[in-house]
XYZ file of C-alpha atoms in Angstrom:
601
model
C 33.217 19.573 15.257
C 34.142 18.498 11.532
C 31.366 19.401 9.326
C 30.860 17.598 6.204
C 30.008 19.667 3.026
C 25.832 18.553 3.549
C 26.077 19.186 7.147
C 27.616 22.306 7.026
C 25.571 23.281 3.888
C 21.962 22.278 6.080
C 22.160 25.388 8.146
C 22.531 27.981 5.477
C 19.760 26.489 2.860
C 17.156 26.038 6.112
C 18.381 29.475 8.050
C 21.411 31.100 6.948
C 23.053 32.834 9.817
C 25.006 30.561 12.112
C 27.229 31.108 14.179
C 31.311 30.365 14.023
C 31.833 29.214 17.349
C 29.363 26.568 17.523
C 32.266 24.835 15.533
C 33.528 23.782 18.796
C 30.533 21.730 20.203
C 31.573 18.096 20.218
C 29.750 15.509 18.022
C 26.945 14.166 20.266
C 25.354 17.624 19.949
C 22.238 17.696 17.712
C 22.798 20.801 15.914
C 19.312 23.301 15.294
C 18.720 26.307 13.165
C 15.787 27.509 13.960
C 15.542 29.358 17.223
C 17.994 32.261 16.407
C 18.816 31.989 12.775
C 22.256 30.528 13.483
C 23.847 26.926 13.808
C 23.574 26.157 17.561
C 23.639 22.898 19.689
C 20.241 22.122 21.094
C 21.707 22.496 24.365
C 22.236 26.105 24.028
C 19.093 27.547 23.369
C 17.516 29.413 25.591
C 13.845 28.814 24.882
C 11.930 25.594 24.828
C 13.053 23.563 21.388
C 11.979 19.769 20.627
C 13.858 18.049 17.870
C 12.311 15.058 15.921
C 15.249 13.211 13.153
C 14.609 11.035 11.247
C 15.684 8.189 13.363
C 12.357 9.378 15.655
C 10.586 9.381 12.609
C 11.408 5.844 11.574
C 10.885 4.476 15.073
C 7.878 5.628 15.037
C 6.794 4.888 11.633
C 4.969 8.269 11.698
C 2.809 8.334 8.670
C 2.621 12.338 8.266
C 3.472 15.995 10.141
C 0.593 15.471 12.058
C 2.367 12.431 13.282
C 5.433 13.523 13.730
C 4.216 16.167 16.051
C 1.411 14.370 18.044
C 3.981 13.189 21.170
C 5.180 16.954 21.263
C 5.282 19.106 24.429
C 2.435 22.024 23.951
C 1.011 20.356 20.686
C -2.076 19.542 20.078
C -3.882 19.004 16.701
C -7.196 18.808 15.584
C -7.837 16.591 12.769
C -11.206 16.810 11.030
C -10.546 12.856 10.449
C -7.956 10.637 9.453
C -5.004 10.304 6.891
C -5.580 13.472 4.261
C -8.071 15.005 6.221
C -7.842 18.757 7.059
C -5.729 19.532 10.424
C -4.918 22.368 12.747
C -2.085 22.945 15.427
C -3.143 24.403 18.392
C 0.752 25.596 20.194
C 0.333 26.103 23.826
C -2.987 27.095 23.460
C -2.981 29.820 21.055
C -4.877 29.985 17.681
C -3.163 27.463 14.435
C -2.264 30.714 12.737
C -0.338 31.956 15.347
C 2.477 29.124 14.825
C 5.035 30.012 11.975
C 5.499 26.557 9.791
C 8.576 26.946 8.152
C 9.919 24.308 5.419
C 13.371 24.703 5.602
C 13.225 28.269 6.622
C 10.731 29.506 3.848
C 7.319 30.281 5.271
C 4.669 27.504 4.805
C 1.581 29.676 6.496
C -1.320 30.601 3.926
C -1.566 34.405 2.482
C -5.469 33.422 2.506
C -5.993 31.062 5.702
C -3.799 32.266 8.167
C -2.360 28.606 9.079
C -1.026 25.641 7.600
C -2.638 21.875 7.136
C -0.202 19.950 8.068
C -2.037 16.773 7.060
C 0.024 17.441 3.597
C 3.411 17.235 4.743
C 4.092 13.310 4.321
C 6.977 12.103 7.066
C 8.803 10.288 4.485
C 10.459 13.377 3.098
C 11.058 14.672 6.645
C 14.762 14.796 7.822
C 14.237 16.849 10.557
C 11.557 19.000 12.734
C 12.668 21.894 14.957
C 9.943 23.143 17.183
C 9.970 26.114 18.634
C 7.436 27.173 22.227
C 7.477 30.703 22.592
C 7.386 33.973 20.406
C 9.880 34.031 17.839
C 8.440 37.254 16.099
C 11.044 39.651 16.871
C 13.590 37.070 14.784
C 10.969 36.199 11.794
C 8.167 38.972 11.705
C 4.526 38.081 11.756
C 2.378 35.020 12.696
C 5.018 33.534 15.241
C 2.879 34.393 18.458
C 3.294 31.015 20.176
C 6.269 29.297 18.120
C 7.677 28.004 15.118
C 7.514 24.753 13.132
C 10.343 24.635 10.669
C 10.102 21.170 8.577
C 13.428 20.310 7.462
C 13.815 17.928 4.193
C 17.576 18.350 3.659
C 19.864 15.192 4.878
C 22.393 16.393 6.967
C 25.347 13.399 6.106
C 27.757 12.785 3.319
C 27.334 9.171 3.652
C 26.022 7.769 0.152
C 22.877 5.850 0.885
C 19.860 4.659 -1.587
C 16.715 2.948 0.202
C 13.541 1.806 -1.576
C 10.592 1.231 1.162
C 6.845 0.806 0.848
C 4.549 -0.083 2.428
C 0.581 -1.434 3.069
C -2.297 -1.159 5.688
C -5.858 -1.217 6.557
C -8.674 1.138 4.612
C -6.643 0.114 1.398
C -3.797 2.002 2.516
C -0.638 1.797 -0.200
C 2.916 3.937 0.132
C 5.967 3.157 -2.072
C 8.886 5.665 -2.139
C 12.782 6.183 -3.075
C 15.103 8.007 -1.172
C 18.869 8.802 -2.246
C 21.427 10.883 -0.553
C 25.453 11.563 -1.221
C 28.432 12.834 -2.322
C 28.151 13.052 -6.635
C 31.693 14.659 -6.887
C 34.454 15.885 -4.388
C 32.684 19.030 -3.761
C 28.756 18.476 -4.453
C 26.194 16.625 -2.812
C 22.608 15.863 -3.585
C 20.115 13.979 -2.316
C 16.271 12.767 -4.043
C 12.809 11.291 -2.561
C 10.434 10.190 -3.956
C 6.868 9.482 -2.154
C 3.435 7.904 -3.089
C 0.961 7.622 -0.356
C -3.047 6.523 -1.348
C -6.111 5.307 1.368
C -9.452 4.981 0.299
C -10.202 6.693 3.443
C -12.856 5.254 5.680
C -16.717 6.834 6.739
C -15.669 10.065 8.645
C -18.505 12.254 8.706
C -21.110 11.339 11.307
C -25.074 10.880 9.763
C -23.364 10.220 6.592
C -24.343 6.519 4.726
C -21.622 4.155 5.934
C -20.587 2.873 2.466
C -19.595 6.885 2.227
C -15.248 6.787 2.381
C -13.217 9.577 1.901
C -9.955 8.945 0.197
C -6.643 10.964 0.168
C -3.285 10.474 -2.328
C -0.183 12.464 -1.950
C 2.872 12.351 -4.899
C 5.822 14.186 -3.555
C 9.585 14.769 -4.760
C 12.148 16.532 -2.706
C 15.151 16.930 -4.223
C 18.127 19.310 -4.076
C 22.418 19.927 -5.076
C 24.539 21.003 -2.438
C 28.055 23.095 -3.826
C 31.400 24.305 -2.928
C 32.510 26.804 -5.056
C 35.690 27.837 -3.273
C 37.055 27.417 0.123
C 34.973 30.710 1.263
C 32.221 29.937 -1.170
C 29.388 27.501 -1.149
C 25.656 28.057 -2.415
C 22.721 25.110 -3.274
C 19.551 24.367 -4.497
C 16.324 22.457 -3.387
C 12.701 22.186 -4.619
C 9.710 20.360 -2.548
C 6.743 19.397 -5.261
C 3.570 17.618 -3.443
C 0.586 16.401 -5.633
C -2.703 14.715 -4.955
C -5.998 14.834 -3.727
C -8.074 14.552 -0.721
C -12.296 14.149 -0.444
C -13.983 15.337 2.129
C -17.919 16.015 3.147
C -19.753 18.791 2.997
C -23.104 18.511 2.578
C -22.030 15.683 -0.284
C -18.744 13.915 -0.827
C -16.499 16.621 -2.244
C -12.871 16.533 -3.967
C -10.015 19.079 -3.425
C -6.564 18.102 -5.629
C -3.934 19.753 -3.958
C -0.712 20.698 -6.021
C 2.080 22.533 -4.560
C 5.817 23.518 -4.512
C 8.867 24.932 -3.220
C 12.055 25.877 -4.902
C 14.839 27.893 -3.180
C 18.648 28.873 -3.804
C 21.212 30.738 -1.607
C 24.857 31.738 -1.617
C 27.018 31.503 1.327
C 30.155 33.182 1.853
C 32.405 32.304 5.224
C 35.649 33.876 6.270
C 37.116 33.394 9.665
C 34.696 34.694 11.689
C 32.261 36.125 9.198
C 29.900 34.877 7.325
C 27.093 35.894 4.654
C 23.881 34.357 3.427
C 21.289 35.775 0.226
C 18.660 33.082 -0.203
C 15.828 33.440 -2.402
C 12.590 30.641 -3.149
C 9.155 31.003 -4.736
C 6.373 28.705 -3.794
C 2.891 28.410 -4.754
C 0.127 26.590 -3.494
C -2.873 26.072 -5.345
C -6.231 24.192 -4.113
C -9.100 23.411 -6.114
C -12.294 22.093 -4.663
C -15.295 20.133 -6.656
C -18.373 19.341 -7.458
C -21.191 20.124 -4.507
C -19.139 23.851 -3.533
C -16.715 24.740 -6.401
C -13.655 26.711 -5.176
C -10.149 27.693 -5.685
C -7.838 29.380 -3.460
C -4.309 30.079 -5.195
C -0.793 31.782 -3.299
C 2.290 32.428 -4.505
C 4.623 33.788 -2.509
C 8.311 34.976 -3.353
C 10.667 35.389 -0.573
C 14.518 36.597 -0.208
C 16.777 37.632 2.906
C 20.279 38.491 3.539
C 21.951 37.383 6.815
C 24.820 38.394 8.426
C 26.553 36.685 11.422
C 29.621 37.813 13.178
C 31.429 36.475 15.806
C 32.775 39.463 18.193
C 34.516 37.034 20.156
C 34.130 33.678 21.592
C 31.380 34.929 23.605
C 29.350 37.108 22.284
C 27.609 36.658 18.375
C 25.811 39.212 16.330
C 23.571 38.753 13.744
C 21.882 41.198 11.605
C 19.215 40.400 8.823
C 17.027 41.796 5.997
C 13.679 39.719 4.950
C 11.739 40.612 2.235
C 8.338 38.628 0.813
C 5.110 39.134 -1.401
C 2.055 37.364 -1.134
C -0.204 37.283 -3.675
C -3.622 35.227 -4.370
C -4.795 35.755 -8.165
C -6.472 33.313 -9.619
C -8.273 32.666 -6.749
C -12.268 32.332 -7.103
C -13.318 34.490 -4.146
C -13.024 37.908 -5.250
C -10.928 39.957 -2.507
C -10.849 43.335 -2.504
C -7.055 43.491 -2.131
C -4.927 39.968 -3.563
C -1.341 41.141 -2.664
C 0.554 42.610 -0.074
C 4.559 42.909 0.446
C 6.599 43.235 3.677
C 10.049 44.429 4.103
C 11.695 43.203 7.947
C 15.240 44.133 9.158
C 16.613 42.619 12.687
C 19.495 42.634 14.824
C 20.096 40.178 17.358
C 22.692 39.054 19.893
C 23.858 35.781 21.364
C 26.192 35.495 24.712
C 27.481 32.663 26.475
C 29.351 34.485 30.074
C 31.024 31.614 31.897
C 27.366 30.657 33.998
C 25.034 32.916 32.127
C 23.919 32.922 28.511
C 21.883 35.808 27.117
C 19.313 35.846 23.729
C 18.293 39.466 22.544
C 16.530 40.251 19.188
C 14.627 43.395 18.541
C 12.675 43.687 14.575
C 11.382 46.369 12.395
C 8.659 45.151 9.780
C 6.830 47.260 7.136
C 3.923 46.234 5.527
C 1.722 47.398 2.573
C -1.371 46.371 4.451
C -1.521 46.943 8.041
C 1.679 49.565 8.109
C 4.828 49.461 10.551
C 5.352 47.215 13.708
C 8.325 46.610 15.931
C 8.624 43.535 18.008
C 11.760 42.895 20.590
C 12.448 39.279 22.955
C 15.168 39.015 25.686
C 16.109 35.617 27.174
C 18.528 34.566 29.455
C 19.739 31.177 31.367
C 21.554 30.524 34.334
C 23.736 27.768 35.135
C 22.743 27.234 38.828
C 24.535 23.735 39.154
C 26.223 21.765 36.401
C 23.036 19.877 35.734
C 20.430 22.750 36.304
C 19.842 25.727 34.698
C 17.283 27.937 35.025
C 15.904 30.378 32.420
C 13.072 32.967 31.379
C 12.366 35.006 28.327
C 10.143 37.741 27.328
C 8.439 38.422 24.014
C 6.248 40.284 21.603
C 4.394 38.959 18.358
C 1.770 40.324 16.030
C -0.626 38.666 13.405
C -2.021 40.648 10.592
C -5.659 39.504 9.522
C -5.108 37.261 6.594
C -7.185 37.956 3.385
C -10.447 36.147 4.074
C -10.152 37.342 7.806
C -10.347 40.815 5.679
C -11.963 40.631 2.316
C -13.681 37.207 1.929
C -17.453 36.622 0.809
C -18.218 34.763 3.995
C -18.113 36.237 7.805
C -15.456 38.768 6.715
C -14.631 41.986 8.062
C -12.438 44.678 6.340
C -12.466 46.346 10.123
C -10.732 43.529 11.984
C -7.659 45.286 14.241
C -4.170 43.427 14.037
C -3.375 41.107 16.933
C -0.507 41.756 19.045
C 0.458 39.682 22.021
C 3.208 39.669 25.208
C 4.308 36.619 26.280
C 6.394 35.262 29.437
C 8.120 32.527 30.190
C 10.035 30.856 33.221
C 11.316 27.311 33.737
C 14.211 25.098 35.087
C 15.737 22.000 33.747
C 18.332 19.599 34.029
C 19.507 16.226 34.411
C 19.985 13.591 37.309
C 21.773 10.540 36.248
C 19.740 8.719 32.951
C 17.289 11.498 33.571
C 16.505 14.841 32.012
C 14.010 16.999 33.131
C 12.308 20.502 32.232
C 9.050 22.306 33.390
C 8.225 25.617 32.034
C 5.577 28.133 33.113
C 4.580 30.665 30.733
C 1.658 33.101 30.320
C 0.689 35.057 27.366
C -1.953 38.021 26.548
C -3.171 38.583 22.896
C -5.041 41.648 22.322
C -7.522 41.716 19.344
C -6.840 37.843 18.523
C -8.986 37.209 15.626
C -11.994 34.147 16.392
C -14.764 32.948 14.309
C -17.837 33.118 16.888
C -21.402 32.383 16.690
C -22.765 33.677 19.986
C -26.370 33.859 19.451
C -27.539 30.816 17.678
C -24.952 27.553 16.635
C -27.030 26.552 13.717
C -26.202 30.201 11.585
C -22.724 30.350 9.950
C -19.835 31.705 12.565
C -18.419 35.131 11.852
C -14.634 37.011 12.279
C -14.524 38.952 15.411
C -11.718 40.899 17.130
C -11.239 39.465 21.320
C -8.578 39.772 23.732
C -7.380 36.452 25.168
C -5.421 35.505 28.134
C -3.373 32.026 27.679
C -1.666 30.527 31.091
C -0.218 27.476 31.963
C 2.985 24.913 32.391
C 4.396 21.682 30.797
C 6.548 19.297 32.623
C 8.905 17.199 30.062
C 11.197 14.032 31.513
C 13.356 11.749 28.888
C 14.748 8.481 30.546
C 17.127 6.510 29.298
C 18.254 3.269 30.973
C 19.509 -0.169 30.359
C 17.815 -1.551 27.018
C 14.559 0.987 27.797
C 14.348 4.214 26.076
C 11.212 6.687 27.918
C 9.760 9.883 26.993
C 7.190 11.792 29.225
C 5.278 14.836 28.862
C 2.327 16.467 30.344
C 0.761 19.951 29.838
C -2.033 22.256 31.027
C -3.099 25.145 29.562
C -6.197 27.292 30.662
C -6.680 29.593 26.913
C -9.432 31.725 27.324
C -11.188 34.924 25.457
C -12.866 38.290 27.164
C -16.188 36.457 27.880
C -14.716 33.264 29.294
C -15.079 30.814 26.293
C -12.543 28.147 26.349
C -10.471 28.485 22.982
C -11.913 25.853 20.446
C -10.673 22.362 19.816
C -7.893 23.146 22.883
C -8.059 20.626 25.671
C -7.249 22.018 29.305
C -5.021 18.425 30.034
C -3.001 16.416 27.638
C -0.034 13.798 28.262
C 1.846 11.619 25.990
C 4.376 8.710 27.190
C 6.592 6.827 24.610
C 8.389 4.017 25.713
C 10.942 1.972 23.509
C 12.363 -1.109 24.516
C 15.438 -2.308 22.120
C 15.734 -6.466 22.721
C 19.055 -6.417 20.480
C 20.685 -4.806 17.249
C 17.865 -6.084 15.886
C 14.439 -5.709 17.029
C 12.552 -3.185 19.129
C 9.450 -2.238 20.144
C 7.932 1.166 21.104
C 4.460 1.912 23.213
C 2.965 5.639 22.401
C 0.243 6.294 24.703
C -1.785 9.912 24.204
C -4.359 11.793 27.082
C -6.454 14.286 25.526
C -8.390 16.015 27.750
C -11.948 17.618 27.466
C -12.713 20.175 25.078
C -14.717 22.051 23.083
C -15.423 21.819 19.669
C -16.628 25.551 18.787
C -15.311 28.764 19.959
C -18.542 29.615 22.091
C -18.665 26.171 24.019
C -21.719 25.148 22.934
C -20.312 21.276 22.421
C -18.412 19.640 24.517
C -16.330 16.735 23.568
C -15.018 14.256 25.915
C -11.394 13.163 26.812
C -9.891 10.192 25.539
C -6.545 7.636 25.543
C -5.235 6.127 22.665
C -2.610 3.691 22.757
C -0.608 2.676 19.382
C 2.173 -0.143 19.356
C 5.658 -0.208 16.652
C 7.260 -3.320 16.158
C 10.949 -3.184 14.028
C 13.157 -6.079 12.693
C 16.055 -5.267 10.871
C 16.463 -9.006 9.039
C 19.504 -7.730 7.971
C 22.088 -4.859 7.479
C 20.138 -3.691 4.468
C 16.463 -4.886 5.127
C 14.177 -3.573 7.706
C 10.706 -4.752 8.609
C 8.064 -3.074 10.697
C 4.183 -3.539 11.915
C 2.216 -0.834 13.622
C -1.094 -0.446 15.381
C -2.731 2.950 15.890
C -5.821 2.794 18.132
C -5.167 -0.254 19.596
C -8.592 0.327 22.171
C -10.709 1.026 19.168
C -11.491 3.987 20.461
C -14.702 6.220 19.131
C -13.520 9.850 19.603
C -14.008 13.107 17.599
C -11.552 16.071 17.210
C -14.602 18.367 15.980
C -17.723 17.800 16.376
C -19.313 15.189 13.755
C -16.196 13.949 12.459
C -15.248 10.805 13.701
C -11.769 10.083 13.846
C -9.731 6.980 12.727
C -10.465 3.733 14.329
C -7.729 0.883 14.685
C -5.780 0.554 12.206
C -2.370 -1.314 10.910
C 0.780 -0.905 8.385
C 3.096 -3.249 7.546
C 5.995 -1.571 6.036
C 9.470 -2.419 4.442
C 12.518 -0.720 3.908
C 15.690 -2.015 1.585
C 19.086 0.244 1.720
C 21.974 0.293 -0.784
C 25.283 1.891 -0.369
């Protein structure tokens, strides 16, 4: 495959280590960089991957992450109410800290929370999402127990494109943005977005007076310069910059102005079949909260790795890598006993394709100022059975260090708490028959010492951090179905997550489905149905409330009026459904965009 100086540029900025031979894919292939640290075709890895571009994005007209990732197998997200509003990802079951969120290969996850609220990621800077269902520890270290989001931004095409698009909708809903992408000189490329986003929000917290709304407002500018030095030489350099501010209620309507950002270099050097990647980015994000319950919460984080990939021959790849990353959270305005801790990680891992059988193997050393030394391994292999079935399992460990409030914070801490550690297996088959592709996986995982806020004794005192062991089993079964003018997508998961004493894991629904069909009438309009079954679950981690299942349906309409104008309408909650995610906040109602888009070349 001919790779065009972005395209071949994408895989080193996001993950550096790719391999040579994947040069000989053909073109169809969507290309990922996420699941082993090197450039593959989707159609090579081993373990479960979804891939949402930009094109999904658009057909969609997915407002934000939590969007984006709603119609994914083994999601599900917990929203404490609508656009702004504070979210959680729940990945097969297992806890939202225990999913890595990468944006583009830098670690998003909080030094002080654990996770990452993805209600802050707008989908108009989103290129690409790569997700990840299964441990990925022994290739990135800690907090990948159950997978890994990594949240591309950088375009992967040459082709010089500008597009201004906006858009309106109901609860006062505004969005105007700029988005430019190309070739500046023979051998640089850049690209720029530019994203506003404002609601006034609508009455999410129940009991609370009706005229009460809670608004949200996101500023965001991606930008980046892509360079080839020499014909063995290439390097670039991105930064991600959100700004805004969402309200929310507690015990009064309260204001937290978010401001954070991303910036990130590397140098690449490739020679035959060698090549070798030192990246380095800083972020910080930094949260302020106001009036009722004044707080701050503040991390930096500065990261670098060097990654090595060598092609032994044309079937077998090896990859070697060194991470290393500080956290720190000064100027925060809980007082922690300890505000910074560093961690060196070094990994080898292999990658062979054998005629009928492919094999994954990764094995990782970290060291840690805080909880000491850990060594996590995965093996994987596939099995071409027919031409169009193939049959796979892997095995893998993954560890989570308590995060700084889980540790040393003024409420429900404990300095105590054990690290969790977990084993996970899984099994599946997949394939194709005609316009269809199928997959259904089986996996099972145990996590000993998994950190959970309980409240055993009485639900009206504040929960407190426990250690528990947890056993998470269960299966998805995927299908994609493509035929004539009608585009489907079908997915359907259960998962039975549960601790030592029995408790269903919180805000995790035993049954969920989601079914998106797309019907294209002509070049120029088409029309997509998204249809989501959440099934019953708890709200709190000792199943106290129960919270019933629901369906929501939304509708996309899209007109392209002409080669450079595009027009769409959406509908979320068409049924007008009354549902909650947590218990007392009410999620979003129906609701409708209109939106625009204008391209230049």
């Amino acid at each position: 495959m001919k790779k065009s100086l972005l395209a071949a540029t994408v895989a080193s900025l996001c993950l550096p280590s790719f391999a040579s031979f994947a040069a000989d894919t053909t073109s169809d292939d969507v290309m990922v960089v996420t699941a082993n640290r090197f450039e593959q075709a989707q159609a090579d890895v081993i373990t479960p991957i979804t891939v949402v571009t930009r094109d999904d994005i658009e057909l969609e007209q997915a407002k934000s992450l939590t969007d984006v990732l709603r119609n994914v197998p083994g999601v599900q997200i917990a929203q404490l109410g609508g656009r702004g509003q504070a979210s959680s990802v729940f990945l097969r079951g297992s806890e939202s800290g225990h999913t890595l969120v990468l944006l583009n290969g830098f670690k998003l996850n909080s030094a002080s929370a654990g996770g990452y609220d993805l209600s802050q990621i707008p989908a108009a800077i989103i290129e690409q999402v790569e997700v990840i269902r299964g441990p990925r520890a022994a290739m990135y270290g800690a907090d990948a127990i159950a997978g890994v989001i990594n949240i591309i931004t950088i375009p992967d095409s040459d082709d010089s494109i500008h597009q201004l698009f906006g858009g309106i909708g109901g609860d006062n809903y505004s969005q105007i943005g700029w988005r430019s992408a190309g070739k500046i000189s023979d051998n640089t490329s850049g690209y720029i977005v530019l994203n506003r986003e404002h609601t006034d929000g609508y009455n999410v917290k129940v009991g609370r007076p009706e005229s009460e709304r809670l608004g949200y407002e996101s500023k965001s500018l991606t930008s980046g310069l892509l360079h080839q030095f020499t014909d063995t030489i290439s390097g670039g350099l991105q930064l991600v910059y959100t700004n805004g501010y969402s309200e929310f209620d507690n015990s009064g309507v309260n204001t937290t102005d978010l401001n954070s950002y991303q910036y990130a270099g590397n140098l690449k050097y490739q020679k035959n079949n060698f090549e070798s990647v030192f990246s380095v980015a800083h972020s910080k994000d930094d949260t302020e909260s106001s009036p009722t319950w004044p707080a701050r919460y503040v991390t930096l984080r500065d990261s670098a790795n060097w990654l090595n990939s060598f092609a032994v021959n044309k079937q077998w790849q090896l990859n070697t890598g060194f991470d290393l990353s500080r956290d720190s959270i000064k100027g925060s305005s809980s007082l922690y006993t300890k505000d910074s801790r560093t961690n060196k990680g070094v990994f080898i891992s292999t990658h062979g394709d054998l005629n009928k059988l492919q094999l994954d193997s990764s094995v990782r050393f970290d060291k840690n100022s805080s909880y000491g030394n850990k060594v996590t391994w995965n093996v994987a292999a596939a099995y071409d059975v027919f031409s169009n079935l193939k049959a796979f399992a892997t095995y893998g460990t993954g560890f989570k260090a308590p995060t700084f409030s889980d540790l040393y914070s003024q409420y429900g801490s404990d300095p105590d708490l054990k690290p969790q550690n977990s084993k996970s297996t899984q099994i599946g088959l997949k394939g194709n028959i005609a316009d269809l592709s199928w997959q259904i996986v089986g996996y099972h995982s145990v996590i000993d010492d998994m950190i959970v806020y309980y409240n055993n004794e009485n639900p009206t005192l504040p929960w407190a951090v426990h250690n528990t062991d947890a056993k998470i089993k269960g299966a998805e079964l995927n299908l994609d179905y493509d035929i004539s003018d009608f585009s489907h997508s079908f997915n359907v998961g259960y998962t039975d997550a549960k601790d030592e004493m029995g408790h269903q894991l919180a805000r995790r629904a035993e049954w969920n489905a989601n079914l998106k069909s797309t019907y294209f009438y002509n070049e120029k309009w088409n029309t997509s149905l998204l249809v989501n079954y959440i099934g019953k679950r708890y709200s709190d981690p000792s199943n106290y409330v129960e919270l019933p299942s629901v369906i929501l349906l939304n509708m996309v309409l899209n007109y392209n009026v002409t080669k450079q104008l595009e027009l769409s309408a959406k509908i979320d909650n068409i049924l007008d459904k009354d549902y909650e995610m947590a218990e007392t906040y009410r999620s979003q109602g129906r609701i409708g965009y209109l939106n625009a888009k204008y391209s230049f070349k």
